[in-house]
């Protein structure tokens, strides 16, 4: 199947009206009056972000989800996306069809449509990029730089499941099949908290999605805001499966630290005024989403990880770095 056959047969079905049926060289879109456009881009590379040979519906869903989480963290409403797809010549039509099926599932989950993009052949690893477009009321985007001394630091969902999913795939840990399947599913198909977009916009003073690792992304937000942060490791929320894994390890604190620095969680870390936390938590519970206070914004410029007694825990590697 050639490029144009692939677009006509599979991708055009995913297109929104802005994409002009994918028959033109560009999309046409008019942002609503009173709104700013919020634009984010993420890339997944075979052998770096997903296992070699795994080009399927799950990877397509992950590709959309990791971009959605960036938009949600701005308090924005995701609308559409552009897809860049570079695959080897020998990629057969069944694999392309399965990938597009995954895009369709993700589009229905997050309410977005394909607006355009580019497809190319490559002699290197499969490379997938999405540029996601959203809107937010003018001047109201939630930035990394809005945290203030005294704010509570809180996080959606649970942390560390994706890290353990990767460890299973790399055969670095062994566990029962139920736990393994849960962790692998979380790694392959993240679930950013779309239902909290409006609450993040209303209550968050600063926010960031967790991709590099909870502690690393807290550092990004602290640096942008010019503040320090104290994070209490024992309060970082874990799933039942991950809690069980921690309890099986010889050093529980080290195990928890691994989960807090593993990355690929695609939950949202945010700062809120202390008086607003209960309102935010109530909104989250209505959508059956965990919302946990894990620390506080403090004076200074460093992010410190602390134990339950308030003692600082040394952190050598707070998260993932590409360079």
mmCIF file with all atom_site columns, C-alpha atoms in Angstrom, residues 115-322:
data_model
loop_
_atom_site.group_PDB
_atom_site.id
_atom_site.type_symbol
_atom_site.label_atom_id
_atom_site.label_alt_id
_atom_site.label_comp_id
_atom_site.label_asym_id
_atom_site.label_entity_id
_atom_site.label_seq_id
_atom_site.pdbx_PDB_ins_code
_atom_site.Cartn_x
_atom_site.Cartn_y
_atom_site.Cartn_z
_atom_site.occupancy
_atom_site.B_iso_or_equiv
_atom_site.pdbx_formal_charge
_atom_site.auth_seq_id
_atom_site.auth_comp_id
_atom_site.auth_asym_id
_atom_site.auth_atom_id
_atom_site.pdbx_PDB_model_num
ATOM 1   C CA . UNK A 1 115 ? -6.332  17.442  11.385 1.00 0.00 ? 115 UNK A CA 1
ATOM 2   C CA . UNK A 1 116 ? -3.394  16.477  9.179  1.00 0.00 ? 116 UNK A CA 1
ATOM 3   C CA . UNK A 1 117 ? 0.233   15.432  9.250  1.00 0.00 ? 117 UNK A CA 1
ATOM 4   C CA . UNK A 1 118 ? 2.873   13.649  7.224  1.00 0.00 ? 118 UNK A CA 1
ATOM 5   C CA . UNK A 1 119 ? 3.774   10.057  6.346  1.00 0.00 ? 119 UNK A CA 1
ATOM 6   C CA . UNK A 1 120 ? 7.262   8.959   5.287  1.00 0.00 ? 120 UNK A CA 1
ATOM 7   C CA . UNK A 1 121 ? 9.412   5.867   4.847  1.00 0.00 ? 121 UNK A CA 1
ATOM 8   C CA . UNK A 1 122 ? 12.488  5.422   7.022  1.00 0.00 ? 122 UNK A CA 1
ATOM 9   C CA . UNK A 1 123 ? 15.462  3.066   7.129  1.00 0.00 ? 123 UNK A CA 1
ATOM 10  C CA . UNK A 1 124 ? 15.777  3.731   10.843 1.00 0.00 ? 124 UNK A CA 1
ATOM 11  C CA . UNK A 1 125 ? 13.478  3.007   13.782 1.00 0.00 ? 125 UNK A CA 1
ATOM 12  C CA . UNK A 1 126 ? 9.755   3.759   13.601 1.00 0.00 ? 126 UNK A CA 1
ATOM 13  C CA . UNK A 1 127 ? 9.267   7.367   14.679 1.00 0.00 ? 127 UNK A CA 1
ATOM 14  C CA . UNK A 1 128 ? 5.876   8.743   15.655 1.00 0.00 ? 128 UNK A CA 1
ATOM 15  C CA . UNK A 1 129 ? 5.091   12.364  16.475 1.00 0.00 ? 129 UNK A CA 1
ATOM 16  C CA . UNK A 1 130 ? 1.867   14.120  17.378 1.00 0.00 ? 130 UNK A CA 1
ATOM 17  C CA . UNK A 1 131 ? 1.226   17.830  17.648 1.00 0.00 ? 131 UNK A CA 1
ATOM 18  C CA . UNK A 1 132 ? -1.872  18.309  19.799 1.00 0.00 ? 132 UNK A CA 1
ATOM 19  C CA . UNK A 1 133 ? -4.073  21.409  19.647 1.00 0.00 ? 133 UNK A CA 1
ATOM 20  C CA . UNK A 1 134 ? -6.363  22.603  22.426 1.00 0.00 ? 134 UNK A CA 1
ATOM 21  C CA . UNK A 1 135 ? -8.040  25.774  23.635 1.00 0.00 ? 135 UNK A CA 1
ATOM 22  C CA . UNK A 1 136 ? -8.185  27.574  26.957 1.00 0.00 ? 136 UNK A CA 1
ATOM 23  C CA . UNK A 1 137 ? -9.912  30.840  27.956 1.00 0.00 ? 137 UNK A CA 1
ATOM 24  C CA . UNK A 1 138 ? -7.701  33.755  26.935 1.00 0.00 ? 138 UNK A CA 1
ATOM 25  C CA . UNK A 1 139 ? -4.869  34.388  29.371 1.00 0.00 ? 139 UNK A CA 1
ATOM 26  C CA . UNK A 1 140 ? -5.898  31.520  31.671 1.00 0.00 ? 140 UNK A CA 1
ATOM 27  C CA . UNK A 1 141 ? -3.516  28.718  30.653 1.00 0.00 ? 141 UNK A CA 1
ATOM 28  C CA . UNK A 1 142 ? -2.033  26.986  33.702 1.00 0.00 ? 142 UNK A CA 1
ATOM 29  C CA . UNK A 1 143 ? 1.743   27.323  33.405 1.00 0.00 ? 143 UNK A CA 1
ATOM 30  C CA . UNK A 1 144 ? 4.635   25.707  35.235 1.00 0.00 ? 144 UNK A CA 1
ATOM 31  C CA . UNK A 1 145 ? 5.587   29.097  36.612 1.00 0.00 ? 145 UNK A CA 1
ATOM 32  C CA . UNK A 1 146 ? 2.623   29.962  38.858 1.00 0.00 ? 146 UNK A CA 1
ATOM 33  C CA . UNK A 1 147 ? 3.519   28.178  42.109 1.00 0.00 ? 147 UNK A CA 1
ATOM 34  C CA . UNK A 1 148 ? 3.734   30.258  45.293 1.00 0.00 ? 148 UNK A CA 1
ATOM 35  C CA . UNK A 1 149 ? 5.205   29.640  48.722 1.00 0.00 ? 149 UNK A CA 1
ATOM 36  C CA . UNK A 1 150 ? 2.603   27.843  50.852 1.00 0.00 ? 150 UNK A CA 1
ATOM 37  C CA . UNK A 1 151 ? 0.756   26.115  48.008 1.00 0.00 ? 151 UNK A CA 1
ATOM 38  C CA . UNK A 1 152 ? -0.019  22.437  48.352 1.00 0.00 ? 152 UNK A CA 1
ATOM 39  C CA . UNK A 1 153 ? 1.607   20.070  45.886 1.00 0.00 ? 153 UNK A CA 1
ATOM 40  C CA . UNK A 1 154 ? -0.825  17.396  44.723 1.00 0.00 ? 154 UNK A CA 1
ATOM 41  C CA . UNK A 1 155 ? -1.010  14.702  42.082 1.00 0.00 ? 155 UNK A CA 1
ATOM 42  C CA . UNK A 1 156 ? -3.701  12.796  40.199 1.00 0.00 ? 156 UNK A CA 1
ATOM 43  C CA . UNK A 1 157 ? -3.956  9.028   39.967 1.00 0.00 ? 157 UNK A CA 1
ATOM 44  C CA . UNK A 1 158 ? -1.196  6.686   41.080 1.00 0.00 ? 158 UNK A CA 1
ATOM 45  C CA . UNK A 1 159 ? 2.538   6.758   40.421 1.00 0.00 ? 159 UNK A CA 1
ATOM 46  C CA . UNK A 1 160 ? 4.978   4.045   39.374 1.00 0.00 ? 160 UNK A CA 1
ATOM 47  C CA . UNK A 1 161 ? 2.766   1.485   37.630 1.00 0.00 ? 161 UNK A CA 1
ATOM 48  C CA . UNK A 1 162 ? 4.176   2.318   34.209 1.00 0.00 ? 162 UNK A CA 1
ATOM 49  C CA . UNK A 1 163 ? 7.734   2.016   35.531 1.00 0.00 ? 163 UNK A CA 1
ATOM 50  C CA . UNK A 1 164 ? 7.002   -1.505  36.729 1.00 0.00 ? 164 UNK A CA 1
ATOM 51  C CA . UNK A 1 165 ? 5.338   -2.285  33.407 1.00 0.00 ? 165 UNK A CA 1
ATOM 52  C CA . UNK A 1 166 ? 8.576   -1.381  31.656 1.00 0.00 ? 166 UNK A CA 1
ATOM 53  C CA . UNK A 1 167 ? 10.548  -3.523  34.095 1.00 0.00 ? 167 UNK A CA 1
ATOM 54  C CA . UNK A 1 168 ? 8.301   -6.478  33.239 1.00 0.00 ? 168 UNK A CA 1
ATOM 55  C CA . UNK A 1 169 ? 8.846   -5.933  29.510 1.00 0.00 ? 169 UNK A CA 1
ATOM 56  C CA . UNK A 1 170 ? 12.610  -5.756  30.040 1.00 0.00 ? 170 UNK A CA 1
ATOM 57  C CA . UNK A 1 171 ? 12.408  -8.953  32.137 1.00 0.00 ? 171 UNK A CA 1
ATOM 58  C CA . UNK A 1 172 ? 14.043  -7.147  35.064 1.00 0.00 ? 172 UNK A CA 1
ATOM 59  C CA . UNK A 1 173 ? 11.390  -8.195  37.574 1.00 0.00 ? 173 UNK A CA 1
ATOM 60  C CA . UNK A 1 174 ? 9.134   -11.219 37.889 1.00 0.00 ? 174 UNK A CA 1
ATOM 61  C CA . UNK A 1 175 ? 5.619   -11.303 39.337 1.00 0.00 ? 175 UNK A CA 1
ATOM 62  C CA . UNK A 1 176 ? 2.274   -13.037 38.959 1.00 0.00 ? 176 UNK A CA 1
ATOM 63  C CA . UNK A 1 177 ? 0.447   -12.720 35.652 1.00 0.00 ? 177 UNK A CA 1
ATOM 64  C CA . UNK A 1 178 ? -2.350  -10.462 36.953 1.00 0.00 ? 178 UNK A CA 1
ATOM 65  C CA . UNK A 1 179 ? 0.038   -7.819  38.284 1.00 0.00 ? 179 UNK A CA 1
ATOM 66  C CA . UNK A 1 180 ? 2.221   -8.101  35.187 1.00 0.00 ? 180 UNK A CA 1
ATOM 67  C CA . UNK A 1 181 ? -0.732  -7.523  32.863 1.00 0.00 ? 181 UNK A CA 1
ATOM 68  C CA . UNK A 1 182 ? -1.923  -4.507  34.907 1.00 0.00 ? 182 UNK A CA 1
ATOM 69  C CA . UNK A 1 183 ? 1.501   -2.839  34.894 1.00 0.00 ? 183 UNK A CA 1
ATOM 70  C CA . UNK A 1 184 ? 2.099   -3.543  31.203 1.00 0.00 ? 184 UNK A CA 1
ATOM 71  C CA . UNK A 1 185 ? -1.304  -2.140  30.254 1.00 0.00 ? 185 UNK A CA 1
ATOM 72  C CA . UNK A 1 186 ? -0.544  1.017   32.228 1.00 0.00 ? 186 UNK A CA 1
ATOM 73  C CA . UNK A 1 187 ? 2.805   1.364   30.456 1.00 0.00 ? 187 UNK A CA 1
ATOM 74  C CA . UNK A 1 188 ? 1.337   0.833   26.985 1.00 0.00 ? 188 UNK A CA 1
ATOM 75  C CA . UNK A 1 189 ? -1.878  2.839   27.465 1.00 0.00 ? 189 UNK A CA 1
ATOM 76  C CA . UNK A 1 190 ? -1.577  5.723   29.951 1.00 0.00 ? 190 UNK A CA 1
ATOM 77  C CA . UNK A 1 191 ? -4.789  7.272   31.296 1.00 0.00 ? 191 UNK A CA 1
ATOM 78  C CA . UNK A 1 192 ? -4.317  11.027  31.709 1.00 0.00 ? 192 UNK A CA 1
ATOM 79  C CA . UNK A 1 193 ? -7.163  12.571  33.756 1.00 0.00 ? 193 UNK A CA 1
ATOM 80  C CA . UNK A 1 194 ? -9.171  14.270  30.997 1.00 0.00 ? 194 UNK A CA 1
ATOM 81  C CA . UNK A 1 195 ? -12.232 14.593  33.250 1.00 0.00 ? 195 UNK A CA 1
ATOM 82  C CA . UNK A 1 196 ? -10.279 16.983  35.517 1.00 0.00 ? 196 UNK A CA 1
ATOM 83  C CA . UNK A 1 197 ? -9.411  19.498  32.790 1.00 0.00 ? 197 UNK A CA 1
ATOM 84  C CA . UNK A 1 198 ? -11.961 22.057  34.017 1.00 0.00 ? 198 UNK A CA 1
ATOM 85  C CA . UNK A 1 199 ? -10.960 21.588  37.668 1.00 0.00 ? 199 UNK A CA 1
ATOM 86  C CA . UNK A 1 200 ? -7.279  22.037  36.815 1.00 0.00 ? 200 UNK A CA 1
ATOM 87  C CA . UNK A 1 201 ? -8.148  25.251  34.998 1.00 0.00 ? 201 UNK A CA 1
ATOM 88  C CA . UNK A 1 202 ? -10.161 26.484  37.982 1.00 0.00 ? 202 UNK A CA 1
ATOM 89  C CA . UNK A 1 203 ? -7.922  25.537  40.895 1.00 0.00 ? 203 UNK A CA 1
ATOM 90  C CA . UNK A 1 204 ? -4.340  24.840  39.763 1.00 0.00 ? 204 UNK A CA 1
ATOM 91  C CA . UNK A 1 205 ? -1.843  27.703  40.026 1.00 0.00 ? 205 UNK A CA 1
ATOM 92  C CA . UNK A 1 206 ? 0.899   25.701  38.311 1.00 0.00 ? 206 UNK A CA 1
ATOM 93  C CA . UNK A 1 207 ? 0.869   22.259  36.721 1.00 0.00 ? 207 UNK A CA 1
ATOM 94  C CA . UNK A 1 208 ? 2.917   19.796  34.705 1.00 0.00 ? 208 UNK A CA 1
ATOM 95  C CA . UNK A 1 209 ? 2.283   16.322  33.350 1.00 0.00 ? 209 UNK A CA 1
ATOM 96  C CA . UNK A 1 210 ? 4.507   13.580  34.751 1.00 0.00 ? 210 UNK A CA 1
ATOM 97  C CA . UNK A 1 211 ? 6.595   12.088  31.969 1.00 0.00 ? 211 UNK A CA 1
ATOM 98  C CA . UNK A 1 212 ? 10.224  12.190  33.140 1.00 0.00 ? 212 UNK A CA 1
ATOM 99  C CA . UNK A 1 213 ? 9.386   11.137  36.709 1.00 0.00 ? 213 UNK A CA 1
ATOM 100 C CA . UNK A 1 214 ? 7.509   12.731  39.601 1.00 0.00 ? 214 UNK A CA 1
ATOM 101 C CA . UNK A 1 215 ? 10.595  14.230  41.247 1.00 0.00 ? 215 UNK A CA 1
ATOM 102 C CA . UNK A 1 216 ? 12.167  15.357  37.970 1.00 0.00 ? 216 UNK A CA 1
ATOM 103 C CA . UNK A 1 217 ? 8.987   17.073  36.813 1.00 0.00 ? 217 UNK A CA 1
ATOM 104 C CA . UNK A 1 218 ? 8.558   18.689  40.227 1.00 0.00 ? 218 UNK A CA 1
ATOM 105 C CA . UNK A 1 219 ? 12.037  20.142  39.696 1.00 0.00 ? 219 UNK A CA 1
ATOM 106 C CA . UNK A 1 220 ? 10.979  21.534  36.305 1.00 0.00 ? 220 UNK A CA 1
ATOM 107 C CA . UNK A 1 221 ? 7.986   23.251  37.891 1.00 0.00 ? 221 UNK A CA 1
ATOM 108 C CA . UNK A 1 222 ? 9.946   24.531  40.894 1.00 0.00 ? 222 UNK A CA 1
ATOM 109 C CA . UNK A 1 223 ? 12.628  25.985  38.637 1.00 0.00 ? 223 UNK A CA 1
ATOM 110 C CA . UNK A 1 224 ? 10.070  27.731  36.428 1.00 0.00 ? 224 UNK A CA 1
ATOM 111 C CA . UNK A 1 225 ? 8.286   29.166  39.480 1.00 0.00 ? 225 UNK A CA 1
ATOM 112 C CA . UNK A 1 226 ? 11.438  30.131  41.383 1.00 0.00 ? 226 UNK A CA 1
ATOM 113 C CA . UNK A 1 227 ? 10.409  28.168  44.479 1.00 0.00 ? 227 UNK A CA 1
ATOM 114 C CA . UNK A 1 228 ? 11.384  25.121  46.489 1.00 0.00 ? 228 UNK A CA 1
ATOM 115 C CA . UNK A 1 229 ? 9.266   22.054  47.145 1.00 0.00 ? 229 UNK A CA 1
ATOM 116 C CA . UNK A 1 230 ? 9.145   19.450  49.892 1.00 0.00 ? 230 UNK A CA 1
ATOM 117 C CA . UNK A 1 231 ? 7.722   16.094  48.788 1.00 0.00 ? 231 UNK A CA 1
ATOM 118 C CA . UNK A 1 232 ? 6.959   13.413  51.370 1.00 0.00 ? 232 UNK A CA 1
ATOM 119 C CA . UNK A 1 233 ? 7.762   10.084  49.759 1.00 0.00 ? 233 UNK A CA 1
ATOM 120 C CA . UNK A 1 234 ? 5.385   8.036   51.924 1.00 0.00 ? 234 UNK A CA 1
ATOM 121 C CA . UNK A 1 235 ? 2.413   10.095  50.681 1.00 0.00 ? 235 UNK A CA 1
ATOM 122 C CA . UNK A 1 236 ? 3.064   9.520   46.963 1.00 0.00 ? 236 UNK A CA 1
ATOM 123 C CA . UNK A 1 237 ? 0.010   7.481   45.855 1.00 0.00 ? 237 UNK A CA 1
ATOM 124 C CA . UNK A 1 238 ? 0.598   3.914   44.701 1.00 0.00 ? 238 UNK A CA 1
ATOM 125 C CA . UNK A 1 239 ? -1.771  1.324   43.292 1.00 0.00 ? 239 UNK A CA 1
ATOM 126 C CA . UNK A 1 240 ? -2.549  -1.810  45.279 1.00 0.00 ? 240 UNK A CA 1
ATOM 127 C CA . UNK A 1 241 ? -0.281  -3.821  42.973 1.00 0.00 ? 241 UNK A CA 1
ATOM 128 C CA . UNK A 1 242 ? 2.629   -1.398  43.314 1.00 0.00 ? 242 UNK A CA 1
ATOM 129 C CA . UNK A 1 243 ? 2.209   -1.176  47.088 1.00 0.00 ? 243 UNK A CA 1
ATOM 130 C CA . UNK A 1 244 ? 2.453   -4.965  47.247 1.00 0.00 ? 244 UNK A CA 1
ATOM 131 C CA . UNK A 1 245 ? 5.632   -4.827  45.151 1.00 0.00 ? 245 UNK A CA 1
ATOM 132 C CA . UNK A 1 246 ? 7.168   -2.246  47.512 1.00 0.00 ? 246 UNK A CA 1
ATOM 133 C CA . UNK A 1 247 ? 6.433   -4.446  50.526 1.00 0.00 ? 247 UNK A CA 1
ATOM 134 C CA . UNK A 1 248 ? 8.208   -7.355  48.830 1.00 0.00 ? 248 UNK A CA 1
ATOM 135 C CA . UNK A 1 249 ? 11.438  -5.365  48.435 1.00 0.00 ? 249 UNK A CA 1
ATOM 136 C CA . UNK A 1 250 ? 14.236  -5.473  51.044 1.00 0.00 ? 250 UNK A CA 1
ATOM 137 C CA . UNK A 1 251 ? 14.346  -1.651  51.278 1.00 0.00 ? 251 UNK A CA 1
ATOM 138 C CA . UNK A 1 252 ? 10.866  -0.116  51.106 1.00 0.00 ? 252 UNK A CA 1
ATOM 139 C CA . UNK A 1 253 ? 12.111  3.463   50.887 1.00 0.00 ? 253 UNK A CA 1
ATOM 140 C CA . UNK A 1 254 ? 14.422  2.722   47.969 1.00 0.00 ? 254 UNK A CA 1
ATOM 141 C CA . UNK A 1 255 ? 11.600  0.890   46.206 1.00 0.00 ? 255 UNK A CA 1
ATOM 142 C CA . UNK A 1 256 ? 9.222   3.846   46.660 1.00 0.00 ? 256 UNK A CA 1
ATOM 143 C CA . UNK A 1 257 ? 11.922  6.178   45.363 1.00 0.00 ? 257 UNK A CA 1
ATOM 144 C CA . UNK A 1 258 ? 12.257  4.057   42.226 1.00 0.00 ? 258 UNK A CA 1
ATOM 145 C CA . UNK A 1 259 ? 8.537   4.483   41.544 1.00 0.00 ? 259 UNK A CA 1
ATOM 146 C CA . UNK A 1 260 ? 8.697   8.237   42.172 1.00 0.00 ? 260 UNK A CA 1
ATOM 147 C CA . UNK A 1 261 ? 11.498  8.656   39.644 1.00 0.00 ? 261 UNK A CA 1
ATOM 148 C CA . UNK A 1 262 ? 10.538  6.073   37.017 1.00 0.00 ? 262 UNK A CA 1
ATOM 149 C CA . UNK A 1 263 ? 8.441   8.312   34.750 1.00 0.00 ? 263 UNK A CA 1
ATOM 150 C CA . UNK A 1 264 ? 5.887   7.593   32.020 1.00 0.00 ? 264 UNK A CA 1
ATOM 151 C CA . UNK A 1 265 ? 3.006   8.150   34.471 1.00 0.00 ? 265 UNK A CA 1
ATOM 152 C CA . UNK A 1 266 ? 1.216   10.879  32.476 1.00 0.00 ? 266 UNK A CA 1
ATOM 153 C CA . UNK A 1 267 ? -0.690  12.028  35.527 1.00 0.00 ? 267 UNK A CA 1
ATOM 154 C CA . UNK A 1 268 ? -0.794  15.721  36.473 1.00 0.00 ? 268 UNK A CA 1
ATOM 155 C CA . UNK A 1 269 ? 1.296   17.288  39.231 1.00 0.00 ? 269 UNK A CA 1
ATOM 156 C CA . UNK A 1 270 ? -0.088  20.650  40.345 1.00 0.00 ? 270 UNK A CA 1
ATOM 157 C CA . UNK A 1 271 ? 0.124   23.381  42.937 1.00 0.00 ? 271 UNK A CA 1
ATOM 158 C CA . UNK A 1 272 ? -3.076  24.649  44.543 1.00 0.00 ? 272 UNK A CA 1
ATOM 159 C CA . UNK A 1 273 ? -3.892  27.101  47.304 1.00 0.00 ? 273 UNK A CA 1
ATOM 160 C CA . UNK A 1 274 ? -4.380  25.128  50.514 1.00 0.00 ? 274 UNK A CA 1
ATOM 161 C CA . UNK A 1 275 ? -7.958  26.375  50.948 1.00 0.00 ? 275 UNK A CA 1
ATOM 162 C CA . UNK A 1 276 ? -8.902  25.026  47.499 1.00 0.00 ? 276 UNK A CA 1
ATOM 163 C CA . UNK A 1 277 ? -7.532  21.504  47.880 1.00 0.00 ? 277 UNK A CA 1
ATOM 164 C CA . UNK A 1 278 ? -10.710 20.031  49.380 1.00 0.00 ? 278 UNK A CA 1
ATOM 165 C CA . UNK A 1 279 ? -12.752 21.445  46.486 1.00 0.00 ? 279 UNK A CA 1
ATOM 166 C CA . UNK A 1 280 ? -10.327 20.002  43.950 1.00 0.00 ? 280 UNK A CA 1
ATOM 167 C CA . UNK A 1 281 ? -10.322 16.623  45.691 1.00 0.00 ? 281 UNK A CA 1
ATOM 168 C CA . UNK A 1 282 ? -14.130 16.614  45.695 1.00 0.00 ? 282 UNK A CA 1
ATOM 169 C CA . UNK A 1 283 ? -14.194 17.280  41.951 1.00 0.00 ? 283 UNK A CA 1
ATOM 170 C CA . UNK A 1 284 ? -11.711 14.451  41.402 1.00 0.00 ? 284 UNK A CA 1
ATOM 171 C CA . UNK A 1 285 ? -13.725 11.988  43.490 1.00 0.00 ? 285 UNK A CA 1
ATOM 172 C CA . UNK A 1 286 ? -16.826 12.734  41.400 1.00 0.00 ? 286 UNK A CA 1
ATOM 173 C CA . UNK A 1 287 ? -14.898 11.373  38.430 1.00 0.00 ? 287 UNK A CA 1
ATOM 174 C CA . UNK A 1 288 ? -13.402 8.492   40.454 1.00 0.00 ? 288 UNK A CA 1
ATOM 175 C CA . UNK A 1 289 ? -9.917  9.986   40.144 1.00 0.00 ? 289 UNK A CA 1
ATOM 176 C CA . UNK A 1 290 ? -7.446  9.940   43.028 1.00 0.00 ? 290 UNK A CA 1
ATOM 177 C CA . UNK A 1 291 ? -6.199  13.351  44.148 1.00 0.00 ? 291 UNK A CA 1
ATOM 178 C CA . UNK A 1 292 ? -3.433  13.249  46.743 1.00 0.00 ? 292 UNK A CA 1
ATOM 179 C CA . UNK A 1 293 ? -1.526  16.009  48.531 1.00 0.00 ? 293 UNK A CA 1
ATOM 180 C CA . UNK A 1 294 ? 2.125   14.950  48.584 1.00 0.00 ? 294 UNK A CA 1
ATOM 181 C CA . UNK A 1 295 ? 3.966   18.052  49.725 1.00 0.00 ? 295 UNK A CA 1
ATOM 182 C CA . UNK A 1 296 ? 4.220   21.788  49.878 1.00 0.00 ? 296 UNK A CA 1
ATOM 183 C CA . UNK A 1 297 ? 5.778   24.717  48.056 1.00 0.00 ? 297 UNK A CA 1
ATOM 184 C CA . UNK A 1 298 ? 8.447   26.330  50.237 1.00 0.00 ? 298 UNK A CA 1
ATOM 185 C CA . UNK A 1 299 ? 11.009  29.100  50.039 1.00 0.00 ? 299 UNK A CA 1
ATOM 186 C CA . UNK A 1 300 ? 14.203  28.290  48.178 1.00 0.00 ? 300 UNK A CA 1
ATOM 187 C CA . UNK A 1 301 ? 14.996  26.723  44.832 1.00 0.00 ? 301 UNK A CA 1
ATOM 188 C CA . UNK A 1 302 ? 15.397  22.995  45.517 1.00 0.00 ? 302 UNK A CA 1
ATOM 189 C CA . UNK A 1 303 ? 13.031  20.033  45.473 1.00 0.00 ? 303 UNK A CA 1
ATOM 190 C CA . UNK A 1 304 ? 13.620  17.899  48.549 1.00 0.00 ? 304 UNK A CA 1
ATOM 191 C CA . UNK A 1 305 ? 12.281  14.407  49.025 1.00 0.00 ? 305 UNK A CA 1
ATOM 192 C CA . UNK A 1 306 ? 11.553  13.660  52.695 1.00 0.00 ? 306 UNK A CA 1
ATOM 193 C CA . UNK A 1 307 ? 10.631  10.639  54.787 1.00 0.00 ? 307 UNK A CA 1
ATOM 194 C CA . UNK A 1 308 ? 7.673   10.516  57.172 1.00 0.00 ? 308 UNK A CA 1
ATOM 195 C CA . UNK A 1 309 ? 9.823   12.089  59.902 1.00 0.00 ? 309 UNK A CA 1
ATOM 196 C CA . UNK A 1 310 ? 10.730  15.044  57.695 1.00 0.00 ? 310 UNK A CA 1
ATOM 197 C CA . UNK A 1 311 ? 14.307  13.916  57.106 1.00 0.00 ? 311 UNK A CA 1
ATOM 198 C CA . UNK A 1 312 ? 15.708  14.564  53.651 1.00 0.00 ? 312 UNK A CA 1
ATOM 199 C CA . UNK A 1 313 ? 16.178  11.518  51.433 1.00 0.00 ? 313 UNK A CA 1
ATOM 200 C CA . UNK A 1 314 ? 19.172  11.695  49.066 1.00 0.00 ? 314 UNK A CA 1
ATOM 201 C CA . UNK A 1 315 ? 18.080  11.510  45.413 1.00 0.00 ? 315 UNK A CA 1
ATOM 202 C CA . UNK A 1 316 ? 20.767  10.804  42.832 1.00 0.00 ? 316 UNK A CA 1
ATOM 203 C CA . UNK A 1 317 ? 18.582  10.412  39.742 1.00 0.00 ? 317 UNK A CA 1
ATOM 204 C CA . UNK A 1 318 ? 15.245  12.283  40.004 1.00 0.00 ? 318 UNK A CA 1
ATOM 205 C CA . UNK A 1 319 ? 14.058  11.077  36.600 1.00 0.00 ? 319 UNK A CA 1
ATOM 206 C CA . UNK A 1 320 ? 14.703  10.385  32.933 1.00 0.00 ? 320 UNK A CA 1
ATOM 207 C CA . UNK A 1 321 ? 16.887  12.605  30.739 1.00 0.00 ? 321 UNK A CA 1
ATOM 208 C CA . UNK A 1 322 ? 17.240  12.266  26.963 1.00 0.00 ? 322 UNK A CA 1
#
